[in-house]
Tab-separated table of N, CA and C in Angstrom:
chain	number	residue	atom	x	y	z
A	1	MET	N	1.044	-1.194	0.083
A	1	MET	CA	-0.004	-0.040	-0.095
A	1	MET	C	0.725	1.128	0.087
A	2	THR	N	0.439	2.086	-0.957
A	2	THR	CA	1.272	3.385	-1.062
A	2	THR	C	0.515	4.612	-0.429
A	3	PHE	N	1.190	5.426	0.514
A	3	PHE	CA	0.676	6.473	1.361
A	3	PHE	C	0.794	7.556	0.377
A	4	MET	N	-0.425	8.217	-0.277
A	4	MET	CA	-0.285	9.317	-0.957
A	4	MET	C	-0.143	10.659	-0.279
A	5	GLY	N	-0.661	10.712	0.833
A	5	GLY	CA	-0.592	11.782	1.516
A	5	GLY	C	-1.772	12.726	1.290
A	6	TYR	N	-1.607	13.961	2.066
A	6	TYR	CA	-2.731	15.058	1.712
A	6	TYR	C	-2.029	16.257	2.063
A	7	MET	N	-2.497	17.425	1.799
A	7	MET	CA	-2.316	18.747	1.662
A	7	MET	C	-2.971	19.482	2.872
A	8	ARG	N	-2.030	19.967	3.754
A	8	ARG	CA	-2.284	21.051	4.657
A	8	ARG	C	-1.408	22.230	4.468
A	9	HIS	N	-2.154	23.381	4.113
A	9	HIS	CA	-1.725	24.514	3.786
A	9	HIS	C	-1.435	25.477	4.712
A	10	ASN	N	-0.480	25.192	5.779
A	10	ASN	CA	-0.166	26.025	6.810
A	10	ASN	C	0.615	27.136	6.353
A	11	ALA	N	-0.210	28.599	7.002
A	11	ALA	CA	0.722	29.743	6.480
A	11	ALA	C	0.663	30.712	7.804
A	12	ILE	N	1.372	31.624	7.694
A	12	ILE	CA	1.430	32.658	8.812
A	12	ILE	C	1.561	34.139	8.216
A	13	VAL	N	0.480	34.910	8.730
A	13	VAL	CA	0.326	36.424	8.376
A	13	VAL	C	1.020	36.853	9.777
A	14	VAL	N	1.835	38.071	9.651
A	14	VAL	CA	2.206	38.851	10.653
A	14	VAL	C	1.726	40.376	10.368
A	15	THR	N	1.518	40.753	11.358
A	15	THR	CA	1.529	42.449	11.300
A	15	THR	C	1.808	43.230	12.499
A	16	THR	N	2.609	44.275	12.480
A	16	THR	CA	2.994	44.916	13.553
A	16	THR	C	2.874	46.713	13.143
A	17	TYR	N	2.921	47.440	14.186
A	17	TYR	CA	2.784	48.894	14.185
A	17	TYR	C	4.217	49.625	13.950
A	18	ASP	N	5.302	48.604	13.885
A	18	ASP	CA	6.577	49.210	13.962
A	18	ASP	C	7.516	48.597	12.865
A	19	LYS	N	7.871	49.621	12.083
A	19	LYS	CA	8.561	49.258	10.755
A	19	LYS	C	9.980	48.536	11.254
A	20	GLU	N	10.707	48.953	12.031
A	20	GLU	CA	11.912	48.068	12.610
A	20	GLU	C	11.792	46.717	12.980
A	21	ARG	N	10.634	46.442	13.860
A	21	ARG	CA	10.259	45.109	14.244
A	21	ARG	C	9.724	44.441	13.042
A	22	ALA	N	8.978	45.074	12.210
A	22	ALA	CA	8.637	44.301	10.726
A	22	ALA	C	9.935	43.635	10.289
A	23	THR	N	10.859	44.476	9.906
A	23	THR	CA	12.014	44.292	9.352
A	23	THR	C	12.637	43.163	10.118
A	24	GLU	N	12.925	43.126	11.194
A	24	GLU	CA	13.325	42.264	12.084
A	24	GLU	C	12.698	40.530	12.095
A	25	ALA	N	11.453	40.672	12.156
A	25	ALA	CA	10.777	39.734	11.947
A	25	ALA	C	10.919	39.173	10.684
A	26	HIS	N	10.832	40.013	9.528
A	26	HIS	CA	10.790	39.491	8.036
A	26	HIS	C	12.100	38.785	7.901
A	27	ARG	N	13.383	39.113	8.851
A	27	ARG	CA	14.573	38.538	8.514
A	27	ARG	C	14.740	37.355	9.170
A	28	VAL	N	14.117	37.170	10.131
A	28	VAL	CA	14.253	35.927	10.957
A	28	VAL	C	13.261	34.821	10.296
A	29	ALA	N	11.826	35.380	9.830
A	29	ALA	CA	10.967	34.417	8.676
A	29	ALA	C	11.919	33.999	7.584
A	30	GLU	N	12.699	34.980	6.845
A	30	GLU	CA	13.364	34.690	5.878
A	30	GLU	C	14.555	33.457	5.866
A	31	ASN	N	15.359	33.689	7.215
A	31	ASN	CA	16.258	32.573	7.686
A	31	ASN	C	15.848	31.469	7.992
A	32	LEU	N	14.537	31.382	8.258
A	32	LEU	CA	14.050	30.053	8.957
A	32	LEU	C	13.274	29.422	7.631
A	33	LEU	N	12.576	30.098	6.539
A	33	LEU	CA	11.726	29.576	5.682
A	33	LEU	C	12.096	30.558	4.388
A	34	PRO	N	13.356	30.109	3.837
A	34	PRO	CA	13.900	31.143	2.571
A	34	PRO	C	12.939	30.630	1.522
A	35	GLY	N	12.715	31.897	0.674
A	35	GLY	CA	11.779	31.732	-0.410
A	35	GLY	C	10.209	31.836	-0.229
A	36	LEU	N	9.808	31.562	0.880
A	36	LEU	CA	8.394	31.463	1.438
A	36	LEU	C	7.706	32.756	1.942
A	37	VAL	N	8.608	33.752	2.123
A	37	VAL	CA	8.313	34.964	2.857
A	37	VAL	C	8.245	36.273	1.690
A	38	THR	N	6.777	36.900	1.651
A	38	THR	CA	6.638	38.050	0.827
A	38	THR	C	7.447	39.174	1.403
A	39	PRO	N	7.304	40.306	0.388
A	39	PRO	CA	8.020	41.402	0.931
A	39	PRO	C	6.956	42.063	2.101
A	40	ILE	N	7.594	43.075	2.825
A	40	ILE	CA	6.728	43.695	3.869
A	40	ILE	C	5.771	44.521	2.993
A	41	VAL	N	4.425	44.708	3.410
A	41	VAL	CA	3.433	45.562	2.979
A	41	VAL	C	2.927	46.478	4.020
A	42	GLU	N	3.250	47.934	3.441
A	42	GLU	CA	2.775	48.992	4.382
A	42	GLU	C	1.359	49.221	4.296
A	43	GLY	N	0.595	49.174	5.320
A	43	GLY	CA	-0.822	49.809	5.246
A	43	GLY	C	-0.926	51.300	4.704
A	44	TRP	N	-2.162	51.597	4.377
A	44	TRP	CA	-2.404	52.901	3.860
A	44	TRP	C	-2.172	54.053	4.962
A	45	VAL	N	-2.579	53.570	6.618
A	45	VAL	CA	-2.663	54.507	7.261
A	45	VAL	C	-2.051	53.998	8.734
A	46	ASN	N	-1.891	54.864	9.711
A	46	ASN	CA	-1.150	54.355	10.707
A	46	ASN	C	0.043	53.358	11.042
A	47	GLY	N	0.794	53.346	9.847
A	47	GLY	CA	2.011	52.861	9.831
A	47	GLY	C	2.073	51.265	10.158
A	48	TYR	N	0.997	50.440	10.094
A	48	TYR	CA	0.907	49.200	10.278
A	48	TYR	C	1.657	48.250	9.251
A	49	CYS	N	2.487	47.654	9.354
A	49	CYS	CA	3.187	46.780	8.210
A	49	CYS	C	3.073	45.008	8.449
A	50	SER	N	2.985	44.373	7.192
A	50	SER	CA	2.362	43.119	7.253
A	50	SER	C	3.453	42.061	6.126
A	51	PHE	N	3.325	40.979	6.525
A	51	PHE	CA	3.956	40.143	5.632
A	51	PHE	C	3.471	38.762	5.690
A	52	PHE	N	3.507	37.978	4.644
A	52	PHE	CA	2.921	36.539	4.662
A	52	PHE	C	4.193	35.598	4.669
A	53	VAL	N	3.812	34.460	4.989
A	53	VAL	CA	4.783	33.231	5.287
A	53	VAL	C	3.870	32.139	4.458
A	54	ALA	N	4.310	31.701	3.328
A	54	ALA	CA	3.584	30.813	2.511
A	54	ALA	C	3.752	29.519	3.001
A	55	PRO	N	2.940	28.748	2.526
A	55	PRO	CA	2.617	27.280	3.117
A	55	PRO	C	3.997	26.480	2.153
A	56	ASP	N	4.618	25.549	2.786
A	56	ASP	CA	5.632	24.683	2.129
A	56	ASP	C	5.390	23.945	0.909
A	57	GLY	N	4.047	23.522	0.731
A	57	GLY	CA	3.706	22.820	-0.339
A	57	GLY	C	3.864	21.444	-0.459
A	58	SER	N	4.544	21.102	0.714
A	58	SER	CA	4.663	19.421	0.771
A	58	SER	C	3.250	18.754	1.582
A	59	LYS	N	3.254	17.441	0.836
A	59	LYS	CA	2.308	16.569	1.735
A	59	LYS	C	2.522	16.302	3.281
A	60	GLU	N	1.348	16.203	3.936
A	60	GLU	CA	1.561	15.996	5.461
A	60	GLU	C	2.369	14.554	5.516
A	61	GLY	N	3.313	14.365	6.355
A	61	GLY	CA	3.883	13.026	6.628
A	61	GLY	C	5.197	12.740	5.826
A	62	TRP	N	5.435	13.907	4.946
A	62	TRP	CA	6.670	14.016	4.187
A	62	TRP	C	7.673	14.526	4.865
A	63	GLU	N	8.812	14.360	4.567
A	63	GLU	CA	9.990	14.795	5.213
A	63	GLU	C	10.151	16.603	5.154
A	64	ASP	N	9.827	17.114	3.756
A	64	ASP	CA	9.487	18.549	3.820
A	64	ASP	C	8.485	19.266	4.372
A	65	SER	N	7.668	18.400	4.477
A	65	SER	CA	6.478	19.020	5.340
A	65	SER	C	6.874	19.192	6.887
A	66	ALA	N	7.463	18.035	7.480
A	66	ALA	CA	8.197	18.075	8.842
A	66	ALA	C	9.113	19.315	8.911
A	67	LYS	N	9.927	19.607	7.934
A	67	LYS	CA	10.878	20.650	7.851
A	67	LYS	C	10.154	21.964	8.065
A	68	GLY	N	9.103	22.112	7.250
A	68	GLY	CA	8.184	23.260	7.273
A	68	GLY	C	7.625	23.504	8.357
A	69	ASP	N	6.995	22.477	9.064
A	69	ASP	CA	6.383	22.461	10.328
A	69	ASP	C	7.298	23.023	11.388
A	70	GLU	N	8.554	22.401	11.422
A	70	GLU	CA	9.559	22.708	12.524
A	70	GLU	C	9.899	24.372	12.161
A	71	ALA	N	10.280	24.620	11.210
A	71	ALA	CA	10.789	26.127	10.825
A	71	ALA	C	9.375	27.088	11.238
A	72	ARG	N	8.231	26.765	10.869
A	72	ARG	CA	7.037	27.526	11.102
A	72	ARG	C	6.987	27.683	12.751
A	73	ASN	N	7.205	26.486	13.338
A	73	ASN	CA	6.989	26.753	14.757
A	73	ASN	C	7.960	27.292	15.507
A	74	ARG	N	9.414	27.353	15.092
A	74	ARG	CA	10.363	27.991	15.341
A	74	ARG	C	10.435	29.606	15.286
A	75	PHE	N	9.654	30.014	14.260
A	75	PHE	CA	9.308	31.400	14.044
A	75	PHE	C	8.371	31.847	14.857
A	76	VAL	N	7.028	30.872	15.167
A	76	VAL	CA	6.199	31.356	16.020
A	76	VAL	C	6.704	31.586	17.387
A	77	GLU	N	7.556	30.633	17.738
A	77	GLU	CA	8.277	30.867	19.154
A	77	GLU	C	9.111	32.069	19.153
A	78	TRP	N	9.661	32.325	18.097
A	78	TRP	CA	10.329	33.706	18.262
A	78	TRP	C	9.515	34.917	18.261
A	79	LEU	N	8.237	34.753	17.689
A	79	LEU	CA	7.561	35.943	17.584
A	79	LEU	C	6.934	35.969	19.210
A	80	ASP	N	6.666	34.795	19.822
A	80	ASP	CA	6.268	34.817	21.371
A	80	ASP	C	7.085	35.354	22.137
A	81	GLU	N	8.506	34.943	21.983
A	81	GLU	CA	9.699	35.767	22.797
A	81	GLU	C	9.753	37.095	22.726
A	82	GLN	N	9.048	37.718	21.643
A	82	GLN	CA	9.265	39.145	21.746
A	82	GLN	C	8.181	39.977	22.504
A	83	ARG	N	7.522	39.328	23.355
A	83	ARG	CA	6.597	39.870	24.211
A	83	ARG	C	7.113	40.817	25.160
A	84	PHE	N	6.641	41.701	25.625
A	84	PHE	CA	6.846	42.687	26.880
A	84	PHE	C	6.715	42.172	27.901
A	85	ASP	N	6.993	42.859	29.097
A	85	ASP	CA	7.089	42.458	30.537
A	85	ASP	C	5.590	42.140	30.985
A	86	ASP	N	4.784	42.838	30.497
A	86	ASP	CA	3.234	42.871	30.920
A	86	ASP	C	2.578	41.725	29.822
A	87	ASN	N	3.245	40.977	29.287
A	87	ASN	CA	2.962	39.570	28.025
A	87	ASN	C	2.119	40.278	26.737
A	88	SER	N	2.154	41.654	26.725
A	88	SER	CA	1.688	42.115	25.395
A	88	SER	C	2.428	42.057	24.297
A	89	THR	N	2.200	42.187	23.117
A	89	THR	CA	3.263	42.077	22.164
A	89	THR	C	3.165	43.037	20.850
A	90	PRO	N	4.289	43.148	20.189
A	90	PRO	CA	4.299	44.028	19.183
A	90	PRO	C	3.599	43.770	18.027
A	91	PHE	N	3.669	42.364	17.915
A	91	PHE	CA	3.201	41.501	16.778
A	91	PHE	C	1.761	40.913	16.732
A	92	CYS	N	1.013	41.008	15.706
A	92	CYS	CA	-0.100	40.082	15.781
A	92	CYS	C	0.080	39.043	14.777
A	93	TRP	N	-0.239	37.670	14.945
A	93	TRP	CA	-0.058	36.696	13.761
A	93	TRP	C	-0.999	35.658	14.034
A	94	ALA	N	-1.220	35.182	12.600
A	94	ALA	CA	-2.248	34.268	12.628
A	94	ALA	C	-1.793	33.033	11.608
């Protein structure tokens, strides 16, 4: 029996009010997930910046999928580590 796999398109959208923090987060994402990170897009007002981390494109259960899962998890952990002392964060992500 051959396992064909299935697709799960995991992606991340990151938004922040701080261009410098957006640039830093973008650099971290690019290092972890090269080729899957869009340029930073600036909103029309209020200085918000966003970027998108695309899915890895691999079927679940395959080695490339596991690598993508690990890299996305490491990026989310990095985002979570950027929290302030009061547990608020300069980033929103989904």
